[in-house]
mmCIF file of C-alpha atoms in Angstrom:
data_model
loop_
_atom_site.group_PDB
_atom_site.id
_atom_site.type_symbol
_atom_site.label_atom_id
_atom_site.label_comp_id
_atom_site.label_asym_id
_atom_site.label_seq_id
_atom_site.Cartn_x
_atom_site.Cartn_y
_atom_site.Cartn_z
ATOM 1 C CA MET I 1 126.785 -23.363 176.074
ATOM 2 C CA LYS I 2 129.951 -25.402 175.865
ATOM 3 C CA LYS I 3 130.237 -28.104 173.245
ATOM 4 C CA GLU I 4 130.154 -31.690 174.346
ATOM 5 C CA ASN I 5 130.361 -35.068 172.680
ATOM 6 C CA VAL I 6 126.920 -36.434 173.523
ATOM 7 C CA LEU I 7 127.561 -39.980 172.276
ATOM 8 C CA PHE I 8 130.661 -40.418 174.414
ATOM 9 C CA GLY I 9 128.919 -38.697 177.315
ATOM 10 C CA VAL I 10 126.004 -41.138 177.229
ATOM 11 C CA LEU I 11 128.402 -44.098 176.969
ATOM 12 C CA GLY I 12 130.388 -42.693 179.888
ATOM 13 C CA SER I 13 127.230 -42.310 181.926
ATOM 14 C CA LEU I 14 126.298 -45.941 181.308
ATOM 15 C CA VAL I 15 129.786 -47.192 182.174
ATOM 16 C CA GLY I 16 129.909 -44.937 185.240
ATOM 17 C CA ILE I 17 126.975 -46.698 186.918
ATOM 18 C CA ILE I 18 128.679 -50.111 186.927
ATOM 19 C CA PRO I 19 130.823 -49.676 190.092
ATOM 20 C CA GLY I 20 127.789 -48.351 191.973
ATOM 21 C CA ILE I 21 125.660 -51.296 190.849
ATOM 22 C CA ILE I 22 128.320 -53.716 192.102
ATOM 23 C CA LEU I 23 128.528 -51.877 195.445
ATOM 24 C CA TYR I 24 124.709 -51.854 195.728
ATOM 25 C CA VAL I 25 124.494 -55.631 195.202
ATOM 26 C CA ILE I 26 127.347 -56.349 197.624
ATOM 27 C CA LEU I 27 125.805 -54.191 200.364
ATOM 28 C CA SER I 28 122.431 -55.815 199.819
ATOM 29 C CA GLN I 29 123.931 -59.300 199.971
ATOM 30 C CA VAL I 30 125.446 -58.568 203.379
ATOM 31 C CA ASN I 31 122.073 -57.193 204.534
ATOM 32 C CA PHE I 32 123.260 -53.612 204.792
ATOM 33 C CA TYR I 33 121.147 -50.639 203.739
ATOM 34 C CA ALA I 34 122.083 -50.800 200.038
ATOM 35 C CA SER I 35 120.171 -47.671 198.995
ATOM 36 C CA ILE I 36 123.137 -45.654 200.197
ATOM 37 C CA ALA I 37 125.030 -47.023 197.173
ATOM 38 C CA ALA I 38 122.668 -44.976 194.981
ATOM 39 C CA ILE I 39 125.013 -42.073 195.769
ATOM 40 C CA ALA I 40 127.877 -43.982 194.152
ATOM 41 C CA ILE I 41 125.673 -44.782 191.164
ATOM 42 C CA ILE I 42 124.649 -41.166 190.451
ATOM 43 C CA TYR I 43 128.050 -39.655 191.116
ATOM 44 C CA GLY I 44 129.807 -42.307 189.029
ATOM 45 C CA SER I 45 127.380 -41.659 186.197
ATOM 46 C CA MET I 46 127.737 -37.875 186.320
ATOM 47 C CA TYR I 47 131.531 -37.847 186.642
ATOM 48 C CA ALA I 48 131.844 -40.337 183.779
ATOM 49 C CA TYR I 49 129.454 -38.307 181.601
ATOM 50 C CA ARG I 50 131.350 -35.116 182.342
ATOM 51 C CA TYR I 51 134.701 -36.706 181.538
ATOM 52 C CA MET I 52 133.669 -38.640 178.433
ATOM 53 C CA ALA I 53 131.641 -35.779 176.928
ATOM 54 C CA ARG I 54 134.872 -33.812 176.570
ATOM 55 C CA ILE I 55 136.553 -36.397 174.310
ATOM 56 C CA GLY I 56 137.355 -34.916 170.933
ATOM 57 C CA ILE I 57 136.277 -31.395 171.929
ATOM 58 C CA LYS I 58 138.956 -28.709 171.772
ATOM 59 C CA ASN I 59 139.089 -26.902 175.075
ATOM 60 C CA GLU I 60 140.614 -23.435 175.298
ATOM 61 C CA ASN I 61 141.360 -24.045 178.990
ATOM 62 C CA TYR I 62 143.679 -26.966 178.284
ATOM 63 C CA ASP I 63 147.036 -25.982 179.715
ATOM 64 C CA ASN I 64 149.447 -28.667 178.418
ATOM 65 C CA ARG I 65 150.382 -29.930 181.848
ATOM 66 C CA LYS I 66 152.697 -32.920 181.964
ATOM 67 C CA SER I 67 149.793 -35.278 182.486
ATOM 68 C CA GLY I 68 147.946 -33.902 179.464
ATOM 69 C CA PHE I 69 144.780 -34.381 181.503
ATOM 70 C CA TYR I 70 142.092 -31.766 181.957
ATOM 71 C CA ILE I 71 138.543 -32.125 183.194
ATOM 72 C CA ASP I 72 136.148 -29.256 182.756
ATOM 73 C CA GLU I 73 134.190 -28.997 185.990
ATOM 74 C CA SER I 74 130.853 -28.104 184.399
ATOM 75 C CA ILE I 75 127.998 -30.373 183.318
ATOM 76 C CA SER I 76 125.048 -29.580 181.077
ATOM 77 C CA ILE I 77 121.398 -30.031 181.954
ATOM 78 C CA PHE I 78 121.254 -32.712 179.237
ATOM 79 C CA GLY I 79 124.173 -34.534 180.867
ATOM 80 C CA THR I 80 122.428 -34.317 184.215
ATOM 81 C CA ALA I 81 119.193 -35.726 182.793
ATOM 82 C CA VAL I 82 121.008 -38.579 181.023
ATOM 83 C CA SER I 83 122.920 -39.400 184.196
ATOM 84 C CA ILE I 84 119.800 -39.397 186.365
ATOM 85 C CA ILE I 85 117.943 -41.667 183.928
ATOM 86 C CA ALA I 86 120.929 -44.036 183.642
ATOM 87 C CA SER I 87 121.256 -44.076 187.435
ATOM 88 C CA ILE I 88 117.579 -44.890 187.983
ATOM 89 C CA ALA I 89 117.991 -47.772 185.530
ATOM 90 C CA GLY I 90 121.156 -48.770 187.411
ATOM 91 C CA VAL I 91 119.335 -48.877 190.738
ATOM 92 C CA PHE I 92 116.645 -51.102 189.215
ATOM 93 C CA ILE I 93 119.287 -53.364 187.647
ATOM 94 C CA ALA I 94 121.052 -53.603 191.028
ATOM 95 C CA GLU I 95 117.829 -54.555 192.827
ATOM 96 C CA VAL I 96 116.989 -57.171 190.201
ATOM 97 C CA GLY I 97 120.562 -58.489 190.273
ATOM 98 C CA ASP I 98 120.365 -58.855 194.041
ATOM 99 C CA MET I 99 117.087 -60.746 193.779
ATOM 100 C CA ILE I 100 118.479 -63.047 191.074
ATOM 101 C CA ILE I 101 121.384 -63.943 193.373
ATOM 102 C CA ARG I 102 118.995 -64.594 196.265
ATOM 103 C CA PHE I 103 116.703 -66.681 194.054
ATOM 104 C CA ARG I 104 119.601 -68.778 192.752
ATOM 105 C CA LYS I 105 120.803 -69.385 196.319
ATOM 106 C CA GLY I 106 117.358 -70.778 197.151
ATOM 107 C CA PHE I 107 117.136 -72.800 193.929
ATOM 108 C CA PRO I 108 120.730 -73.787 193.088
ATOM 109 C CA GLY I 109 119.990 -75.511 189.773
ATOM 110 C CA SER I 110 118.119 -72.572 188.274
ATOM 111 C CA SER I 111 119.492 -70.444 185.464
ATOM 112 C CA ILE I 112 119.641 -66.656 185.401
ATOM 113 C CA GLY I 113 116.858 -66.661 182.804
ATOM 114 C CA GLU I 114 114.606 -68.689 185.091
ATOM 115 C CA ALA I 115 115.350 -66.350 187.994
ATOM 116 C CA LEU I 116 114.787 -63.116 186.063
ATOM 117 C CA SER I 117 110.970 -63.028 186.067
ATOM 118 C CA PRO I 118 110.580 -63.917 189.772
ATOM 119 C CA ALA I 119 113.334 -61.395 190.594
ATOM 120 C CA ILE I 120 111.541 -58.557 188.798
ATOM 121 C CA ASN I 121 108.276 -59.509 190.494
ATOM 122 C CA ALA I 122 109.972 -59.594 193.901
ATOM 123 C CA VAL I 123 111.484 -56.137 193.348
ATOM 124 C CA MET I 124 108.132 -54.674 192.317
ATOM 125 C CA GLU I 125 106.208 -56.344 195.161
ATOM 126 C CA HIS I 126 108.551 -56.604 198.136
ATOM 127 C CA THR I 127 111.412 -54.142 197.791
ATOM 128 C CA ILE I 128 109.619 -51.260 196.066
ATOM 129 C CA PHE I 129 110.129 -49.095 199.166
ATOM 130 C CA TYR I 130 113.933 -49.413 198.931
ATOM 131 C CA LEU I 131 113.764 -48.827 195.192
ATOM 132 C CA ILE I 132 111.840 -45.579 195.735
ATOM 133 C CA ILE I 133 114.287 -44.416 198.416
ATOM 134 C CA SER I 134 117.184 -45.126 196.041
ATOM 135 C CA ILE I 135 115.488 -43.220 193.220
ATOM 136 C CA ILE I 136 114.948 -40.227 195.512
ATOM 137 C CA ILE I 137 118.636 -40.339 196.486
ATOM 138 C CA VAL I 138 119.594 -40.463 192.791
ATOM 139 C CA VAL I 139 117.389 -37.496 191.836
ATOM 140 C CA VAL I 140 118.436 -35.336 194.791
ATOM 141 C CA GLY I 141 122.105 -36.233 194.285
ATOM 142 C CA GLY I 142 121.881 -35.505 190.562
ATOM 143 C CA ILE I 143 120.244 -32.128 191.064
ATOM 144 C CA GLY I 144 122.759 -31.235 193.768
ATOM 145 C CA PHE I 145 125.672 -32.224 191.532
ATOM 146 C CA TYR I 146 124.242 -30.143 188.690
ATOM 147 C CA MET I 147 123.691 -27.077 190.873
ATOM 148 C CA ARG I 148 127.278 -27.273 192.097
ATOM 149 C CA ASN I 149 128.779 -27.872 188.635
ATOM 150 C CA LYS I 150 126.310 -26.388 186.155
ATOM 151 C CA ASN I 151 127.437 -25.187 182.770
ATOM 152 C CA THR I 152 127.767 -21.402 183.042
ATOM 153 C CA ALA I 153 129.195 -20.641 179.618
#
């Protein structure tokens, strides 16, 4: 098994979900099927894990190209699991964020703290179907990414 920097990989995975969360909320705000953004969340998480986990690890395949940039194409099962878990959390955060925005549009003087509890309740009661679809997309996408890029060494 190839060495990887787990701490940087986990941080990369968490940072990698942010663009997908933003896309998810934007699509939901324009009343588009936002669950499709779960693909961006899982792929962003896995690519960021894969890239960041290589920081500080000497790689015998590094070829001193002008850019000095090399990404190993493989990902470990641990990296896949971390990315899937981070992505599921990201989907939930995106759904809650969307509901907070909707709540604050309906009650303009409310704070984010006041909107948080009703937003979580709304996600769990009214949009659970979309949350489940997004989670399925995340898991299937994560497994597919792993199977295509699994660590063979």
